[in-house]
Short mmCIF file of C-alpha atoms and ligand atoms in Angstrom, two decimals:
data_model
loop_
_atom_site.label_atom_id
_atom_site.label_comp_id
_atom_site.label_asym_id
_atom_site.label_seq_id
_atom_site.Cartn_x
_atom_site.Cartn_y
_atom_site.Cartn_z
CA UNK A 1 -6.53 -40.40 -24.00
CA UNK A 2 -4.82 -38.96 -20.75
CA UNK A 3 -5.24 -41.89 -17.91
CA UNK A 4 -6.04 -39.51 -14.71
CA UNK A 5 -4.10 -42.46 -12.25
CA UNK A 6 -0.74 -41.46 -14.13
CA UNK A 7 -0.91 -38.16 -13.18
CA UNK A 8 1.86 -37.10 -10.62
CA UNK A 9 -0.35 -34.51 -9.33
CA UNK A 10 -3.58 -35.27 -7.61
CA UNK A 11 -4.15 -32.73 -5.09
CA UNK A 12 -4.30 -28.84 -5.91
CA UNK A 13 -4.20 -25.61 -3.93
CA UNK A 14 -5.58 -22.62 -5.69
CA UNK A 15 -4.54 -19.58 -3.54
CA UNK A 16 -7.00 -16.41 -4.37
CA UNK A 17 -10.33 -17.10 -5.73
CA UNK A 18 -11.59 -14.33 -7.74
CA UNK A 19 -11.70 -13.84 -11.77
CA UNK A 20 -8.98 -16.24 -12.34
CA UNK A 21 -8.69 -18.75 -9.66
CA UNK A 22 -12.31 -19.55 -9.02
CA UNK A 23 -12.79 -20.28 -12.62
CA UNK A 24 -9.40 -21.93 -12.41
CA UNK A 25 -10.12 -24.00 -9.72
CA UNK A 26 -13.83 -25.38 -10.60
CA UNK A 27 -12.14 -26.44 -14.00
CA UNK A 28 -9.34 -28.56 -12.31
CA UNK A 29 -12.17 -29.83 -9.96
CA UNK A 30 -14.31 -30.52 -12.88
CA UNK A 31 -11.15 -32.40 -14.50
CA UNK A 32 -10.75 -34.82 -11.90
CA UNK A 33 -8.30 -33.20 -9.44
CA UNK A 34 -8.91 -32.83 -5.92
CA UNK A 35 -8.77 -28.94 -5.32
CA UNK A 36 -8.80 -26.66 -2.26
CA UNK A 37 -9.76 -23.04 -3.10
CA UNK A 38 -8.50 -20.96 -0.56
CA UNK A 39 -9.38 -16.76 -0.49
CA UNK A 40 -8.40 -14.73 2.45
CA UNK A 41 -12.01 -12.84 2.32
CA UNK A 42 -14.49 -14.94 4.50
CA UNK A 43 -17.56 -13.27 2.70
CA UNK A 44 -16.11 -14.65 -0.82
CA UNK A 45 -16.00 -17.97 0.51
CA UNK A 46 -19.40 -17.84 2.18
CA UNK A 47 -20.81 -16.77 -1.37
CA UNK A 48 -19.43 -19.38 -3.06
CA UNK A 49 -20.55 -21.98 -0.51
CA UNK A 50 -23.95 -20.40 -1.09
CA UNK A 51 -23.58 -20.43 -4.86
CA UNK A 52 -24.41 -16.56 -4.80
CA UNK A 53 -20.88 -15.34 -6.76
CA UNK A 54 -19.72 -11.59 -6.98
CA UNK A 55 -18.48 -12.64 -10.39
CA UNK A 56 -21.04 -12.32 -13.17
CA UNK A 57 -19.38 -14.80 -15.83
CA UNK A 58 -21.28 -16.88 -18.31
CA UNK A 59 -21.61 -20.41 -17.14
CA UNK A 60 -19.17 -19.97 -13.79
CA UNK A 61 -22.36 -20.47 -11.58
CA UNK A 62 -22.92 -23.93 -12.80
CA UNK A 63 -19.30 -24.53 -13.01
CA UNK A 64 -18.55 -23.87 -9.28
CA UNK A 65 -22.03 -25.79 -8.17
CA UNK A 66 -20.99 -28.65 -10.12
CA UNK A 67 -17.35 -28.82 -8.68
CA UNK A 68 -18.46 -28.52 -5.36
CA UNK A 69 -21.16 -31.02 -5.59
CA UNK A 70 -18.95 -33.80 -7.20
CA UNK A 71 -16.82 -33.34 -4.16
CA UNK A 72 -13.58 -32.11 -5.70
CA UNK A 73 -13.85 -28.93 -4.94
CA UNK A 74 -13.72 -27.15 -1.28
CA UNK A 75 -13.19 -23.79 -0.20
CA UNK A 76 -11.66 -22.66 2.70
CA UNK A 77 -9.88 -19.39 3.93
CA UNK A 78 -6.60 -21.25 4.71
CA UNK A 79 -4.29 -23.81 2.93
CA UNK A 80 -3.63 -27.05 3.64
CA UNK A 81 -0.80 -30.07 2.31
CA UNK A 82 -1.41 -30.51 -1.24
CA UNK A 83 0.97 -31.52 -4.80
CA UNK A 84 0.47 -27.95 -6.20
CA UNK A 85 -0.61 -24.68 -5.60
CA UNK A 86 -1.91 -22.14 -7.86
CA UNK A 87 -1.20 -18.77 -6.76
CA UNK A 88 -3.79 -16.36 -8.30
CA UNK A 89 -4.09 -12.96 -5.72
CA UNK A 90 -3.88 -9.67 -7.17
CA UNK A 91 -0.93 -7.73 -8.35
CA UNK A 92 -1.95 -4.02 -8.75
CA UNK A 93 0.31 -1.27 -9.24
CA UNK A 94 1.39 1.19 -6.38
CA UNK A 95 3.30 4.32 -6.83
CA UNK A 96 6.34 5.36 -4.80
CA UNK A 97 8.15 8.47 -5.53
CA UNK A 98 6.41 9.12 -8.54
CA UNK A 99 7.38 5.67 -9.99
CA UNK A 100 5.17 2.88 -10.55
CA UNK A 101 5.61 -0.22 -8.83
CA UNK A 102 4.03 -3.52 -8.47
CA UNK A 103 2.26 -4.23 -5.19
CA UNK A 104 3.92 -7.95 -4.29
CA UNK A 105 2.26 -8.07 -0.97
CA UNK A 106 -0.24 -10.33 -1.86
CA UNK A 107 2.02 -12.60 -3.62
CA UNK A 108 4.29 -12.76 -0.73
CA UNK A 109 1.53 -13.38 1.92
CA UNK A 110 0.19 -16.06 -0.49
CA UNK A 111 3.81 -17.69 -0.71
CA UNK A 112 3.95 -17.40 3.50
CA UNK A 113 0.67 -18.96 3.94
CA UNK A 114 1.71 -21.90 1.73
CA UNK A 115 5.32 -22.24 2.92
CA UNK A 116 4.38 -24.20 6.32
CA UNK A 117 2.66 -26.99 3.76
CA UNK A 118 5.39 -27.22 1.03
CA UNK A 119 7.39 -30.73 1.18
CA UNK A 120 9.63 -32.06 -1.38
CA UNK A 121 8.60 -32.21 -4.87
CA UNK A 122 5.81 -30.00 -4.65
CA UNK A 123 4.97 -27.41 -7.64
CA UNK A 124 4.21 -23.94 -7.01
CA UNK A 125 2.66 -22.02 -10.00
CA UNK A 126 2.07 -18.15 -10.13
CA UNK A 127 -0.45 -17.11 -12.72
CA UNK A 128 -0.60 -13.17 -11.52
CA UNK A 129 0.93 -10.93 -13.47
CA UNK A 130 4.19 -9.89 -12.10
CA UNK A 131 7.22 -7.90 -13.19
CA UNK A 132 9.94 -10.20 -14.99
CA UNK A 133 12.07 -12.26 -12.26
CA UNK A 134 9.49 -12.38 -9.68
CA UNK A 135 9.09 -16.04 -10.09
CA UNK A 136 13.03 -17.13 -10.05
CA UNK A 137 13.24 -14.78 -7.03
CA UNK A 138 10.33 -16.56 -5.12
CA UNK A 139 11.82 -19.89 -6.20
CA UNK A 140 15.54 -19.19 -4.93
CA UNK A 141 13.45 -17.97 -1.51
CA UNK A 142 11.79 -21.05 -0.87
CA UNK A 143 14.21 -23.55 -2.07
CA UNK A 144 15.83 -23.69 0.76
CA UNK A 145 16.97 -27.49 0.89
CA UNK A 146 13.49 -28.77 -0.09
CA UNK A 147 13.73 -29.72 -3.73
CA UNK A 148 10.50 -28.17 -5.31
CA UNK A 149 9.21 -27.40 -8.65
CA UNK A 150 8.13 -23.73 -9.90
CA UNK A 151 6.84 -21.94 -12.81
CA UNK A 152 4.89 -18.94 -13.96
CA UNK A 153 1.73 -19.85 -16.34
CA UNK A 154 -0.07 -16.17 -17.38
CA UNK A 155 -3.28 -15.93 -17.31
CA UNK A 156 -4.75 -14.23 -20.92
CA UNK A 157 -8.83 -14.90 -20.97
CA UNK A 158 -11.12 -12.37 -21.84
CA UNK A 159 -13.44 -11.28 -18.99
CA UNK A 160 -16.81 -12.39 -20.34
CA UNK A 161 -15.06 -15.27 -22.30
CA UNK A 162 -13.47 -16.41 -19.27
CA UNK A 163 -14.65 -20.02 -19.40
CA UNK A 164 -14.27 -20.63 -23.14
CA UNK A 165 -11.10 -18.91 -23.23
CA UNK A 166 -9.46 -21.07 -20.28
CA UNK A 167 -10.09 -24.17 -22.12
CA UNK A 168 -9.23 -22.69 -25.94
CA UNK A 169 -6.59 -20.11 -25.62
CA UNK A 170 -3.06 -21.33 -26.01
CA UNK A 171 -0.93 -21.19 -23.03
CA UNK A 172 2.89 -20.59 -22.46
CA UNK A 173 4.18 -22.04 -18.95
CA UNK A 174 7.56 -20.95 -18.18
CA UNK A 175 9.66 -23.02 -15.64
CA UNK A 176 12.56 -21.91 -13.81
CA UNK A 177 13.68 -25.67 -14.89
CA UNK A 178 12.73 -27.93 -17.57
CA UNK A 179 11.06 -30.44 -14.87
CA UNK A 180 9.33 -27.72 -13.56
CA UNK A 181 7.49 -26.57 -16.94
CA UNK A 182 6.90 -30.14 -17.84
CA UNK A 183 5.33 -30.82 -14.24
CA UNK A 184 2.95 -27.73 -14.85
CA UNK A 185 2.11 -28.86 -18.16
CA UNK A 186 0.50 -31.93 -16.70
CA UNK A 187 -1.97 -29.88 -14.97
CA UNK A 188 -2.92 -27.61 -18.03
CA UNK A 189 -3.14 -30.12 -20.46
CA UNK A 190 -6.17 -31.68 -18.68
CA UNK A 191 -8.56 -28.94 -19.36
CA UNK A 192 -6.77 -26.65 -22.00
CA UNK A 193 -7.69 -27.58 -25.92
CA UNK A 194 -5.26 -24.67 -27.10
CA UNK A 195 -1.55 -25.41 -27.85
CA UNK A 196 1.09 -25.00 -24.86
CA UNK A 197 4.55 -23.67 -25.39
CA UNK A 198 6.93 -24.15 -22.75
CA UNK A 199 9.76 -21.97 -21.81
CA UNK A 200 11.38 -20.70 -18.74
CA UNK A 201 9.81 -18.38 -16.36
CA UNK A 202 11.15 -14.69 -16.93
CA UNK A 203 10.18 -14.96 -20.85
CA UNK A 204 6.88 -16.37 -19.44
CA UNK A 205 6.35 -13.30 -17.33
CA UNK A 206 7.63 -10.56 -20.29
CA UNK A 207 5.33 -12.48 -22.80
CA UNK A 208 2.39 -11.74 -20.64
CA UNK A 209 3.55 -7.96 -19.99
CA UNK A 210 4.20 -7.52 -23.73
CA UNK A 211 1.10 -9.03 -24.65
CA UNK A 212 -1.10 -6.18 -22.38
CA UNK A 213 1.25 -3.39 -23.69
CA UNK A 214 0.95 -4.12 -27.35
CA UNK A 215 -2.75 -3.47 -26.67
CA UNK A 216 -2.11 -0.19 -24.71
CA UNK A 217 0.22 1.04 -27.34
CA UNK A 218 -1.97 0.18 -30.27
CA UNK A 219 -4.84 1.91 -28.11
CA UNK A 220 -2.90 5.11 -27.40
CA UNK A 221 -1.89 5.67 -31.31
CA UNK A 222 -5.63 5.42 -32.14
CA UNK A 223 -6.38 7.80 -28.76
CA UNK A 224 -3.44 10.07 -30.59
CA UNK A 225 -5.00 9.73 -34.08
CA UNK A 226 -8.00 11.06 -32.72
CA UNK A 227 -6.74 14.09 -31.17
CA UNK A 228 -5.13 14.92 -33.94
CA UNK A 229 -8.18 14.34 -36.41
CA UNK A 230 -10.15 16.48 -33.92
CA UNK A 231 -7.95 19.18 -34.87
CA UNK A 232 -7.89 19.32 -38.64
CA UNK A 233 -11.62 18.18 -38.99
CA UNK A 234 -10.90 14.20 -40.09
CA UNK A 235 -13.26 11.53 -38.51
CA UNK A 236 -10.54 9.34 -36.94
CA UNK A 237 -13.21 6.27 -37.41
CA UNK A 238 -13.39 6.66 -40.93
CA UNK A 239 -9.83 7.16 -41.11
CA UNK A 240 -9.02 4.10 -39.02
CA UNK A 241 -11.54 2.16 -40.60
CA UNK A 242 -9.64 2.98 -44.19
CA UNK A 243 -6.27 2.47 -43.15
CA UNK A 244 -7.03 -1.05 -42.01
CA UNK A 245 -7.80 -1.87 -45.37
CA UNK A 246 -4.01 -2.20 -45.40
CA UNK A 247 -3.34 -5.81 -45.53
CA UNK A 248 -0.60 -5.27 -42.60
CA UNK A 249 -2.31 -2.42 -40.82
CA UNK A 250 -4.58 -2.99 -37.40
CA UNK A 251 -5.03 0.30 -35.75
CA UNK A 252 -7.34 -0.54 -32.87
CA UNK A 253 -10.25 1.87 -31.58
CA UNK A 254 -9.98 5.12 -29.60
CA UNK A 255 -11.83 6.16 -26.54
CA UNK A 256 -12.37 7.73 -23.01
CA UNK A 257 -9.44 6.16 -21.68
CA UNK A 258 -8.06 2.46 -20.70
CA UNK A 259 -9.46 0.86 -17.96
CA UNK A 260 -9.20 -2.95 -16.24
CA UNK A 261 -7.20 -4.63 -13.96
CA UNK A 262 -4.69 -5.80 -16.94
CA UNK A 263 -4.24 -3.34 -19.86
CA UNK A 264 -4.13 0.07 -17.77
CA UNK A 265 -1.86 -1.71 -15.10
CA UNK A 266 0.39 -4.12 -16.49
CA UNK A 267 3.07 -1.61 -19.23
CA UNK A 268 3.79 -0.25 -15.72
CA UNK A 269 5.51 -3.52 -14.42
CA UNK A 270 7.84 -3.19 -17.51
CA UNK A 271 8.52 0.63 -16.98
CA UNK A 272 9.31 -0.38 -13.49
CA UNK A 273 12.04 -2.60 -14.53
CA UNK A 274 13.72 -0.53 -17.27
CA UNK A 275 14.93 2.89 -18.27
CA UNK A 276 14.24 1.91 -21.77
CA UNK A 277 10.47 1.44 -21.13
CA UNK A 278 9.98 5.00 -22.92
CA UNK A 279 7.22 4.50 -25.43
CA UNK A 280 5.20 2.24 -22.87
CA UNK A 281 5.09 5.17 -20.33
CA UNK A 282 4.46 7.67 -22.79
CA UNK A 283 1.64 5.24 -24.18
CA UNK A 284 0.28 4.86 -20.76
CA UNK A 285 0.47 8.49 -19.96
CA UNK A 286 -1.59 9.31 -22.87
CA UNK A 287 -4.13 6.64 -22.40
CA UNK A 288 -4.47 8.26 -18.99
CA UNK A 289 -5.32 11.83 -20.73
CA UNK A 290 -8.33 10.61 -22.13
CA UNK A 291 -10.65 10.77 -19.46
CA UNK A 292 -9.71 14.55 -19.42
CA UNK A 293 -9.65 14.96 -22.97
CA UNK A 294 -13.27 13.76 -22.53
CA UNK A 295 -14.57 16.08 -20.11
CA UNK A 296 -13.09 18.42 -21.91
CA UNK A 297 -15.10 17.83 -25.03
CA UNK A 298 -18.23 17.92 -22.76
CA UNK A 299 -17.21 21.52 -21.01
CA UNK A 300 -16.75 22.54 -24.60
CA UNK A 301 -20.49 21.70 -25.61
CA UNK A 302 -21.89 23.35 -22.43
CA UNK A 303 -20.04 26.20 -23.19
CA UNK A 304 -20.88 26.76 -26.45
CA UNK A 305 -24.55 26.77 -25.08
CA UNK A 306 -24.20 28.52 -21.98
CA UNK A 307 -25.90 25.64 -20.17
CA UNK A 308 -26.23 26.85 -16.32
CA UNK A 309 -26.19 24.21 -13.85
CA UNK A 310 -25.48 21.53 -16.00
CA UNK A 311 -26.30 17.78 -15.23
CA UNK A 312 -24.27 14.93 -17.29
CA UNK A 313 -26.23 11.66 -17.50
CA UNK A 314 -23.36 9.02 -17.52
CA UNK A 315 -24.20 5.95 -19.78
CA UNK A 316 -21.48 2.81 -18.28
CA UNK A 317 -19.00 2.88 -15.47
CA UNK A 318 -17.52 -0.54 -16.54
CA UNK A 319 -14.33 -0.54 -17.85
CA UNK A 320 -15.26 -2.37 -20.98
CA UNK A 321 -18.90 -3.48 -22.72
CA UNK A 322 -21.06 -6.09 -21.23
CA UNK A 323 -18.94 -6.43 -17.86
CA UNK A 324 -19.70 -5.67 -14.11
CA UNK A 325 -16.10 -5.04 -13.49
CA UNK A 326 -15.47 -1.29 -12.64
CA UNK A 327 -11.96 -1.54 -11.92
CA UNK A 328 -10.06 1.36 -13.03
CA UNK A 329 -12.57 2.56 -15.10
CA UNK A 330 -12.00 5.77 -17.14
CA UNK A 331 -15.32 6.65 -15.88
CA UNK A 332 -13.93 7.34 -12.15
CA UNK A 333 -11.80 9.87 -13.29
CA UNK A 334 -14.58 11.46 -15.85
CA UNK A 335 -16.88 11.59 -12.87
CA UNK A 336 -14.79 13.22 -10.56
CA UNK A 337 -13.10 15.55 -13.16
CA UNK A 338 -16.78 16.54 -13.95
CA UNK A 339 -17.78 17.18 -10.46
CA UNK A 340 -14.85 19.18 -9.42
CA UNK A 341 -16.02 21.67 -12.25
CA UNK A 342 -19.58 21.93 -10.51
CA UNK A 343 -20.94 19.51 -13.26
CA UNK A 344 -23.59 17.08 -11.33
CA UNK A 345 -23.56 13.63 -12.46
CA UNK A 346 -26.15 10.93 -12.61
CA UNK A 347 -24.83 7.41 -13.32
CA UNK A 348 -26.12 4.52 -15.31
CA UNK A 349 -24.91 1.31 -15.91
CA UNK A 350 -27.44 -1.72 -16.64
CA UNK A 351 -24.49 -4.00 -15.53
CA UNK A 352 -22.60 -3.03 -12.67
CA UNK A 353 -24.50 -3.62 -9.32
CA UNK A 354 -22.06 -1.59 -6.98
CA UNK A 355 -19.74 1.71 -7.42
CA UNK A 356 -18.47 4.45 -5.84
CA UNK A 357 -21.04 6.47 -6.71
CA UNK A 358 -24.70 6.25 -6.64
CA UNK A 359 -26.62 4.36 -9.48
CA UNK A 360 -29.47 5.29 -11.25
CA UNK A 361 -32.56 3.84 -13.46
CA UNK A 362 -31.97 5.07 -17.02
CA UNK A 363 -35.29 7.04 -16.49
CA UNK A 364 -33.87 8.68 -13.07
CA UNK A 365 -30.64 8.99 -15.05
CA UNK A 366 -31.34 11.54 -17.66
CA UNK A 367 -34.40 13.31 -16.39
CA UNK A 368 -33.63 16.97 -16.45
CA UNK A 369 -30.05 16.00 -18.13
CA UNK A 370 -28.47 17.99 -20.61
CA UNK A 371 -25.59 15.88 -22.41
CA UNK A 372 -25.32 11.87 -22.05
CA UNK A 373 -21.96 10.79 -22.05
CA UNK A 374 -21.42 7.34 -23.41
CA UNK A 375 -18.32 6.07 -21.75
CA UNK A 376 -18.99 2.17 -21.99
CA UNK A 377 -19.78 0.19 -24.80
CA UNK A 378 -22.43 -1.98 -23.50
CA UNK A 379 -24.78 -3.62 -25.82
CA UNK A 380 -27.61 -2.57 -24.25
CA UNK A 381 -26.35 1.23 -25.53
CA UNK A 382 -26.03 0.17 -29.08
CA UNK A 383 -29.92 -1.28 -29.20
CA UNK A 384 -31.73 1.41 -28.19
CA UNK A 385 -35.07 1.37 -30.02
CA UNK A 386 -36.56 4.51 -31.73
CA UNK A 387 -39.37 4.65 -29.10
CA UNK A 388 -37.05 4.50 -26.14
CA UNK A 389 -34.53 7.38 -27.51
CA UNK A 390 -37.71 9.43 -28.22
CA UNK A 391 -38.74 9.18 -24.07
CA UNK A 392 -35.40 9.91 -23.41
CA UNK A 393 -35.27 12.99 -25.49
CA UNK A 394 -38.67 13.76 -23.53
CA UNK A 395 -36.99 13.65 -20.35
CA UNK A 396 -34.14 15.73 -20.70
CA UNK A 397 -33.37 19.26 -20.86
CA UNK A 398 -31.05 19.94 -23.07
CA UNK A 399 -30.55 16.87 -25.92
CA UNK A 400 -26.60 16.61 -26.60
CA UNK A 401 -24.76 13.14 -26.80
CA UNK A 402 -21.35 12.54 -26.47
CA UNK A 403 -20.13 9.24 -27.79
CA UNK A 404 -16.78 8.11 -26.91
CA UNK A 405 -16.97 4.71 -27.89
CA UNK A 406 -18.80 4.91 -31.11
CA UNK A 407 -21.50 2.68 -30.32
CA UNK A 408 -25.15 4.51 -30.86
CA UNK A 409 -27.18 4.39 -33.80
CA UNK A 410 -26.31 8.06 -34.70
CA UNK A 411 -28.77 8.72 -37.31
CA UNK A 412 -31.53 7.62 -35.05
CA UNK A 413 -30.54 9.63 -32.44
CA UNK A 414 -30.35 12.73 -34.67
CA UNK A 415 -33.28 12.17 -36.18
CA UNK A 416 -35.11 12.44 -32.70
CA UNK A 417 -33.68 15.35 -32.67
CA UNK A 418 -30.36 14.82 -30.57
CA UNK A 419 -27.21 16.80 -31.13
CA UNK A 420 -24.56 13.70 -31.52
CA UNK A 421 -20.99 14.16 -30.81
CA UNK A 422 -18.37 11.59 -31.53
CA UNK A 423 -15.14 11.47 -30.06
CA UNK A 424 -12.56 12.24 -32.92
CA UNK A 425 -15.44 12.72 -35.95
CA UNK A 426 -13.61 15.94 -36.10
CA UNK A 427 -16.80 18.11 -35.85
N1 LIG B 501 -9.05 -10.78 -14.35
C1 LIG B 501 -8.10 -10.97 -15.44
O1 LIG B 501 -9.28 -11.11 -16.42
C2 LIG B 501 -7.10 -11.41 -15.10
C3 LIG B 501 -6.04 -11.87 -16.76
C4 LIG B 501 -5.27 -12.19 -16.86
C5 LIG B 501 -4.41 -12.00 -15.49
N2 LIG B 501 -4.80 -11.49 -14.55
C6 LIG B 501 -4.46 -11.39 -13.07
O2 LIG B 501 -4.45 -12.45 -12.21
C7 LIG B 501 -4.13 -12.25 -11.11
C8 LIG B 501 -5.61 -11.91 -9.99
O3 LIG B 501 -6.78 -11.29 -10.81
P1 LIG B 501 -8.22 -11.74 -10.65
O4 LIG B 501 -9.01 -10.53 -11.26
O5 LIG B 501 -8.23 -12.64 -10.50
O6 LIG B 501 -8.05 -11.03 -9.09
P2 LIG B 501 -9.48 -10.84 -8.03
O7 LIG B 501 -9.09 -9.37 -7.50
O8 LIG B 501 -10.51 -11.00 -8.72
O9 LIG B 501 -9.44 -11.99 -6.84
C9 LIG B 501 -7.90 -11.98 -6.21
C10 LIG B 501 -8.56 -13.05 -5.08
O10 LIG B 501 -7.15 -13.26 -4.16
C11 LIG B 501 -7.65 -13.00 -2.59
N3 LIG B 501 -6.68 -13.10 -2.18
C12 LIG B 501 -5.67 -11.60 -1.64
N4 LIG B 501 -4.70 -12.03 -1.05
C13 LIG B 501 -4.82 -13.21 -0.76
C14 LIG B 501 -3.97 -14.46 -0.26
N5 LIG B 501 -2.89 -13.96 0.70
N6 LIG B 501 -4.49 -15.67 0.17
C15 LIG B 501 -5.77 -15.95 -0.39
N7 LIG B 501 -6.32 -15.07 -1.48
C16 LIG B 501 -5.82 -14.20 -1.33
C17 LIG B 501 -8.51 -11.97 -2.41
O11 LIG B 501 -9.47 -11.91 -1.61
C18 LIG B 501 -9.31 -12.01 -4.30
O12 LIG B 501 -10.54 -12.68 -3.87
C19 LIG B 501 -4.22 -10.62 -10.81
O13 LIG B 501 -2.25 -10.38 -11.11
C20 LIG B 501 -4.10 -10.15 -12.52
O14 LIG B 501 -3.34 -8.98 -12.91
C21 LIG B 501 -6.31 -11.29 -14.55
#
């Protein structure tokens, strides 16, 4: 049994209180650390203090309020002296002369904000996803005579299951040296039930990128299969299901494109550092082409029926099922592409609260619509009952459904009278 009094680290500053930083800060506070949560966004700090979080994640509200009420978590806009600093700020991709590059500006400003507080034997952990060798570079920059420790500890939690996975997932800890990795292990072992593996920081950075790249490339393969199956009148879903009966094959699902903060972004950080990343670039480009491929399916149906002044009802703009997160959602590109061709769109997403385009109720969304385009695999869409489908049918002008996720109960929709097209069904 771990004795808290033996811990070398007692106070931790977590920089960046978003999807990753806030659960991590609260988890640490609930495991006996004194935690200062820092975010430059004043509104975010105010909301956390009021218990009015803008992150919808099961159990998070209770965890955060428990941490604050215990006195172990305080949140503010500036860092302060601590034994360890954990950096969880965004690392989006930016484009320079048509080449992808990780935007490290948030990381650099977080590092500058903690620099005045750093003392000998402090530990800095980067959790944000970064290109290989970033941690080493920051370590060299900060190690100006002070004896500091530094590690890279990637986060691999699944939105929607963050609290469960924070505890249960195995963790990789990459130290700039062995002492740093050991010290970081002390922190994570306070709440992680999974195995903890120690390595060097550059390997850990590469591991994180390889995990998401593996998924991106696999999805790209599924998407390419979908396009090919469409050409040769084969149902890709049936074909993948049968191929996956092979004991060593596991093809993922095709879809309208890859979104979110990780899988659609992280592979670019490998492309950025190596000319050898040809397959990875190609997979990224293929996945980015899917929203336009989906729009072509819509245009084909509209043209076939000579529908004038068409209206498409978009079902789902979250980047994946059962979350409210719309970052990098393929829905955005689909909406832009449809509207640029004169198609009007209405959007229904029962999970999303704010979006660049107006959101409507289910009824408003489908009224006088011609096509329902299912983009997100929300549970709510799977569970439409026959009476609900009939109501939708009565409100629509034309009765077409295009399901890019294979989640609707197609037989039921067909029974009601809809024409149902499934992405990659070869029909
Ligand atoms: N969300 C995920 O599921 C997930 C999973 C694995 C890894 N990651 C990685 O973790 C990192 C953080 O992602 P996130 O989803 O938590 O981002 P987020 O946008 O939800 O939160 C980041 C927070 O950092 C704050 N911030 C920005 N600059 C700051 C600064 N200088 N000082 C203090 N606060 C600052 C922002 O205001 C924001 O609240 C990214 O690198 C991401 O790729 C995310």
